[in-house]
mmCIF file of C-alpha atoms in Angstrom:
data_model
loop_
_atom_site.group_PDB
_atom_site.id
_atom_site.type_symbol
_atom_site.label_atom_id
_atom_site.label_comp_id
_atom_site.label_asym_id
_atom_site.label_seq_id
_atom_site.Cartn_x
_atom_site.Cartn_y
_atom_site.Cartn_z
ATOM 1 C CA MET V 504 -18.500 13.747 -9.465
ATOM 2 C CA SER V 505 -16.868 13.682 -6.420
ATOM 3 C CA LEU V 506 -13.096 15.152 -5.270
ATOM 4 C CA SER V 507 -11.331 13.037 -2.779
ATOM 5 C CA PHE V 508 -7.739 13.146 -2.151
ATOM 6 C CA PRO V 509 -5.722 9.824 -1.357
ATOM 7 C CA PRO V 510 -4.184 9.416 2.548
ATOM 8 C CA PHE V 511 -0.548 10.253 3.558
ATOM 9 C CA THR V 512 0.360 6.759 3.856
ATOM 10 C CA LYS V 513 3.566 5.990 5.858
ATOM 11 C CA ALA V 514 6.298 5.378 2.976
ATOM 12 C CA ILE V 515 4.706 8.658 0.875
ATOM 13 C CA LYS V 516 4.827 10.950 4.112
ATOM 14 C CA TRP V 517 8.536 9.917 4.618
ATOM 15 C CA LEU V 518 9.406 10.158 0.960
ATOM 16 C CA LEU V 519 7.517 13.481 0.700
ATOM 17 C CA ILE V 520 9.365 15.015 3.705
ATOM 18 C CA ILE V 521 12.812 13.645 2.593
ATOM 19 C CA ASN V 522 12.417 15.221 -0.801
ATOM 20 C CA GLY V 523 11.193 18.280 0.620
ATOM 21 C CA VAL V 524 14.224 18.684 3.232
ATOM 22 C CA ILE V 525 16.757 17.885 0.567
ATOM 23 C CA PHE V 526 15.167 20.511 -2.086
ATOM 24 C CA LEU V 527 15.390 22.999 0.802
ATOM 25 C CA VAL V 528 19.141 22.283 1.404
ATOM 26 C CA THR V 529 19.691 22.098 -2.109
ATOM 27 C CA ALA V 530 17.941 25.071 -3.141
ATOM 28 C CA LEU V 531 20.182 27.302 -0.345
ATOM 29 C CA ALA V 532 22.994 25.656 -1.747
ATOM 30 C CA GLY V 533 22.357 27.317 -5.029
ATOM 31 C CA HIS V 534 24.888 27.585 -7.689
ATOM 32 C CA THR V 535 28.051 28.097 -4.632
ATOM 33 C CA ALA V 536 30.287 25.522 -4.592
ATOM 34 C CA VAL V 537 28.479 23.566 -1.672
ATOM 35 C CA GLY V 538 25.844 23.515 -4.116
ATOM 36 C CA ARG V 539 27.930 22.186 -7.054
ATOM 37 C CA GLU V 540 29.201 19.612 -5.029
ATOM 38 C CA ILE V 541 26.035 18.206 -3.972
ATOM 39 C CA THR V 542 25.112 18.014 -7.539
ATOM 40 C CA THR V 543 28.563 16.035 -8.416
ATOM 41 C CA LEU V 544 28.072 13.632 -5.399
ATOM 42 C CA PHE V 545 24.571 12.590 -5.584
ATOM 43 C CA ALA V 546 22.856 13.320 -8.981
ATOM 44 C CA LEU V 547 23.030 10.493 -11.603
ATOM 45 C CA ILE V 548 26.114 11.494 -13.683
ATOM 46 C CA PRO V 549 26.795 8.147 -15.713
ATOM 47 C CA VAL V 550 30.631 8.400 -16.022
ATOM 48 C CA MET V 551 30.756 8.706 -12.191
ATOM 49 C CA VAL V 552 28.623 5.976 -11.429
ATOM 50 C CA THR V 553 31.104 3.707 -13.545
ATOM 51 C CA HIS V 554 33.757 4.847 -11.374
ATOM 52 C CA GLY V 555 32.452 3.386 -8.102
ATOM 53 C CA TYR V 556 29.547 6.237 -7.219
ATOM 54 C CA VAL V 557 26.973 3.448 -7.526
ATOM 55 C CA TYR V 558 24.771 5.163 -5.081
ATOM 56 C CA GLN V 559 23.627 7.738 -7.430
ATOM 57 C CA VAL V 560 21.333 5.378 -9.033
ATOM 58 C CA VAL V 561 18.903 6.085 -6.028
ATOM 59 C CA THR V 562 20.287 9.192 -4.624
ATOM 60 C CA TYR V 563 19.282 11.184 -7.744
ATOM 61 C CA ALA V 564 15.801 10.743 -7.247
ATOM 62 C CA PHE V 565 15.834 12.844 -4.174
ATOM 63 C CA LEU V 566 17.386 15.748 -6.174
ATOM 64 C CA HIS V 567 15.048 18.004 -8.209
ATOM 65 C CA SER V 568 15.789 20.866 -10.511
ATOM 66 C CA GLY V 569 13.196 23.491 -9.551
ATOM 67 C CA LEU V 570 9.817 24.272 -7.573
ATOM 68 C CA GLY V 571 7.737 22.884 -10.645
ATOM 69 C CA HIS V 572 9.644 19.613 -11.028
ATOM 70 C CA ILE V 573 9.713 18.601 -6.992
ATOM 71 C CA LEU V 574 5.865 19.941 -6.904
ATOM 72 C CA PHE V 575 4.398 17.803 -9.955
ATOM 73 C CA ASN V 576 6.942 14.720 -8.997
ATOM 74 C CA MET V 577 5.561 14.695 -5.323
ATOM 75 C CA LEU V 578 1.863 15.479 -6.251
ATOM 76 C CA ALA V 579 1.942 12.626 -8.558
ATOM 77 C CA LEU V 580 3.896 10.264 -5.965
ATOM 78 C CA TRP V 581 1.181 11.211 -3.544
ATOM 79 C CA MET V 582 -2.243 10.909 -5.696
ATOM 80 C CA PHE V 583 -0.762 7.448 -7.299
ATOM 81 C CA GLY V 584 1.200 5.911 -4.987
ATOM 82 C CA SER V 585 -0.630 5.820 -2.032
ATOM 83 C CA GLN V 586 -2.743 3.740 -3.394
ATOM 84 C CA PHE V 587 -0.438 1.378 -4.167
ATOM 85 C CA GLU V 588 1.185 1.218 -0.592
ATOM 86 C CA MET V 589 -2.292 0.850 0.816
ATOM 87 C CA ASP V 590 -3.120 -2.055 -1.514
ATOM 88 C CA TRP V 591 0.602 -3.649 -1.359
ATOM 89 C CA GLY V 592 1.992 -2.254 2.083
ATOM 90 C CA THR V 593 4.566 -0.191 2.576
ATOM 91 C CA GLN V 594 7.740 -3.048 1.705
ATOM 92 C CA ARG V 595 6.121 -3.775 -1.245
ATOM 93 C CA PHE V 596 5.466 -0.468 -2.517
ATOM 94 C CA LEU V 597 9.242 0.958 -1.563
ATOM 95 C CA GLU V 598 10.678 -2.180 -3.399
ATOM 96 C CA PHE V 599 8.649 -1.553 -6.693
ATOM 97 C CA TYR V 600 9.154 2.307 -6.347
ATOM 98 C CA PHE V 601 12.995 2.066 -6.051
ATOM 99 C CA PHE V 602 12.706 -0.688 -8.594
ATOM 100 C CA CYS V 603 11.485 1.964 -11.029
ATOM 101 C CA VAL V 604 13.997 4.559 -9.711
ATOM 102 C CA ILE V 605 17.056 2.426 -10.512
ATOM 103 C CA GLY V 606 15.726 1.143 -13.576
ATOM 104 C CA ALA V 607 15.401 4.755 -14.735
ATOM 105 C CA ALA V 608 18.707 5.063 -13.948
ATOM 106 C CA LEU V 609 20.292 1.979 -15.495
ATOM 107 C CA SER V 610 18.306 2.743 -18.669
ATOM 108 C CA THR V 611 19.926 6.519 -18.324
ATOM 109 C CA ILE V 612 23.190 5.325 -18.003
ATOM 110 C CA ALA V 613 23.039 2.861 -20.847
ATOM 111 C CA VAL V 614 21.137 5.141 -23.635
ATOM 112 C CA SER V 615 24.290 7.954 -22.574
ATOM 113 C CA TYR V 616 26.877 5.632 -23.198
ATOM 114 C CA ALA V 617 25.531 4.566 -26.501
ATOM 115 C CA GLY V 618 25.428 7.927 -27.622
ATOM 116 C CA LEU V 619 21.893 7.895 -28.372
ATOM 117 C CA LEU V 620 19.334 10.789 -28.422
ATOM 118 C CA GLY V 621 22.367 13.284 -27.949
ATOM 119 C CA LEU V 622 22.881 12.048 -24.466
ATOM 120 C CA SER V 623 26.515 12.015 -22.829
ATOM 121 C CA PRO V 624 27.544 10.313 -19.686
ATOM 122 C CA LEU V 625 28.724 13.420 -18.260
ATOM 123 C CA VAL V 626 25.540 14.973 -17.804
ATOM 124 C CA PRO V 627 23.468 15.039 -14.824
ATOM 125 C CA THR V 628 19.965 13.435 -14.194
ATOM 126 C CA VAL V 629 17.903 14.500 -11.110
ATOM 127 C CA GLY V 630 14.430 13.673 -9.936
ATOM 128 C CA SER V 631 12.336 10.963 -8.978
ATOM 129 C CA SER V 632 10.303 11.001 -12.237
ATOM 130 C CA GLY V 633 11.334 7.603 -12.922
ATOM 131 C CA GLY V 634 9.938 6.133 -10.155
ATOM 132 C CA ILE V 635 6.978 8.269 -10.809
ATOM 133 C CA TYR V 636 6.373 6.994 -14.068
ATOM 134 C CA GLY V 637 6.772 3.464 -13.274
ATOM 135 C CA ILE V 638 4.100 4.125 -10.504
ATOM 136 C CA LEU V 639 1.857 5.847 -13.236
ATOM 137 C CA LEU V 640 2.310 2.960 -15.647
ATOM 138 C CA ALA V 641 1.110 0.436 -12.855
ATOM 139 C CA PHE V 642 -1.614 2.710 -11.928
ATOM 140 C CA GLY V 643 -3.123 2.722 -15.870
ATOM 141 C CA ILE V 644 -3.055 -1.137 -15.844
ATOM 142 C CA ILE V 645 -4.267 -2.158 -12.437
ATOM 143 C CA TYR V 646 -6.887 0.668 -12.199
ATOM 144 C CA ALA V 647 -7.398 1.043 -16.253
ATOM 145 C CA ASP V 648 -11.188 2.369 -15.563
ATOM 146 C CA ARG V 649 -10.531 4.649 -12.825
ATOM 147 C CA GLU V 650 -11.714 8.505 -13.484
ATOM 148 C CA ILE V 651 -8.912 10.871 -12.918
ATOM 149 C CA MET V 652 -9.574 14.437 -12.928
ATOM 150 C CA LEU V 653 -7.328 16.485 -14.632
ATOM 151 C CA PHE V 654 -7.192 19.520 -12.066
ATOM 152 C CA PRO V 655 -7.612 22.395 -13.451
ATOM 153 C CA PHE V 656 -9.630 21.384 -16.062
ATOM 154 C CA PRO V 657 -13.420 19.935 -14.840
ATOM 155 C CA PHE V 658 -12.906 16.769 -16.709
ATOM 156 C CA THR V 659 -12.577 13.304 -15.684
ATOM 157 C CA ILE V 660 -10.163 10.839 -18.114
ATOM 158 C CA LYS V 661 -9.608 7.012 -17.396
ATOM 159 C CA ALA V 662 -6.027 6.152 -15.844
ATOM 160 C CA LYS V 663 -5.738 3.892 -18.719
ATOM 161 C CA TYR V 664 -6.153 6.776 -21.669
ATOM 162 C CA PHE V 665 -4.016 9.232 -19.178
ATOM 163 C CA VAL V 666 -0.931 6.950 -18.991
ATOM 164 C CA ILE V 667 -1.221 6.219 -22.708
ATOM 165 C CA GLY V 668 -1.006 9.920 -23.103
ATOM 166 C CA LEU V 669 2.031 10.305 -20.889
ATOM 167 C CA VAL V 670 3.797 7.667 -22.678
ATOM 168 C CA PHE V 671 3.300 9.069 -26.044
ATOM 169 C CA ILE V 672 4.585 12.660 -24.531
ATOM 170 C CA ALA V 673 7.693 10.897 -23.221
ATOM 171 C CA VAL V 674 8.447 9.058 -26.023
ATOM 172 C CA TYR V 675 7.979 12.187 -28.389
ATOM 173 C CA MET V 676 9.912 14.297 -25.641
ATOM 174 C CA SER V 677 13.001 11.807 -25.626
ATOM 175 C CA ILE V 678 13.084 12.115 -29.189
ATOM 176 C CA SER V 679 12.878 15.739 -30.253
ATOM 177 C CA GLY V 680 12.750 17.540 -26.545
ATOM 178 C CA PRO V 681 15.380 19.846 -25.058
ATOM 179 C CA ALA V 682 18.938 18.092 -24.501
ATOM 180 C CA GLY V 683 19.450 17.752 -20.590
ATOM 181 C CA VAL V 684 16.118 16.624 -19.438
ATOM 182 C CA ALA V 685 15.709 13.350 -18.516
ATOM 183 C CA TYR V 686 12.897 11.821 -20.765
ATOM 184 C CA VAL V 687 14.857 8.646 -20.961
ATOM 185 C CA ALA V 688 14.866 8.051 -17.235
ATOM 186 C CA HIS V 689 10.825 8.383 -17.485
ATOM 187 C CA LEU V 690 10.598 5.786 -20.090
ATOM 188 C CA GLY V 691 13.343 3.645 -18.322
ATOM 189 C CA GLY V 692 10.830 4.113 -15.208
ATOM 190 C CA LEU V 693 7.977 3.050 -17.740
ATOM 191 C CA VAL V 694 9.648 -0.188 -18.963
ATOM 192 C CA PHE V 695 10.759 -0.945 -15.426
#
């Protein structure tokens, strides 16, 4: 078994840097008035999107709710997204990533206005998980038989089974998970 890491491709490197800088700024702002204003202006809040803050369907993907949230999202972006950037090129990869991010946002808005799964149009959503889940599904389809090591566990699993497991977890958590977590955005990224 070999352990190899993907390269830091151009778009991946810039997405990691931008997300990291924004996370530091928001962490420093914390629960101050500035921190609340950043969330209000840039998180995905469906009622605000329908009142003209359309840019939130993209900006929410650059905000994260905690250190674990950003670390897991950025690790998945690097580990799986760099393969697509190498295969497709920077522009096509970014188009795909932001297509999934926007699709996840639109799914979240639709479900919140439909009143399904306990979502409210007033609840903010943050994180790049919708885009990440889109990348993971594409990886599971295109590289279905590629082996993935589930660090820190010392065994591998084929990409298709890994993604199937993630889909089942996302569906289960969106139905029965804690309110306020963006499981619908995960599913929206998968669908788009």
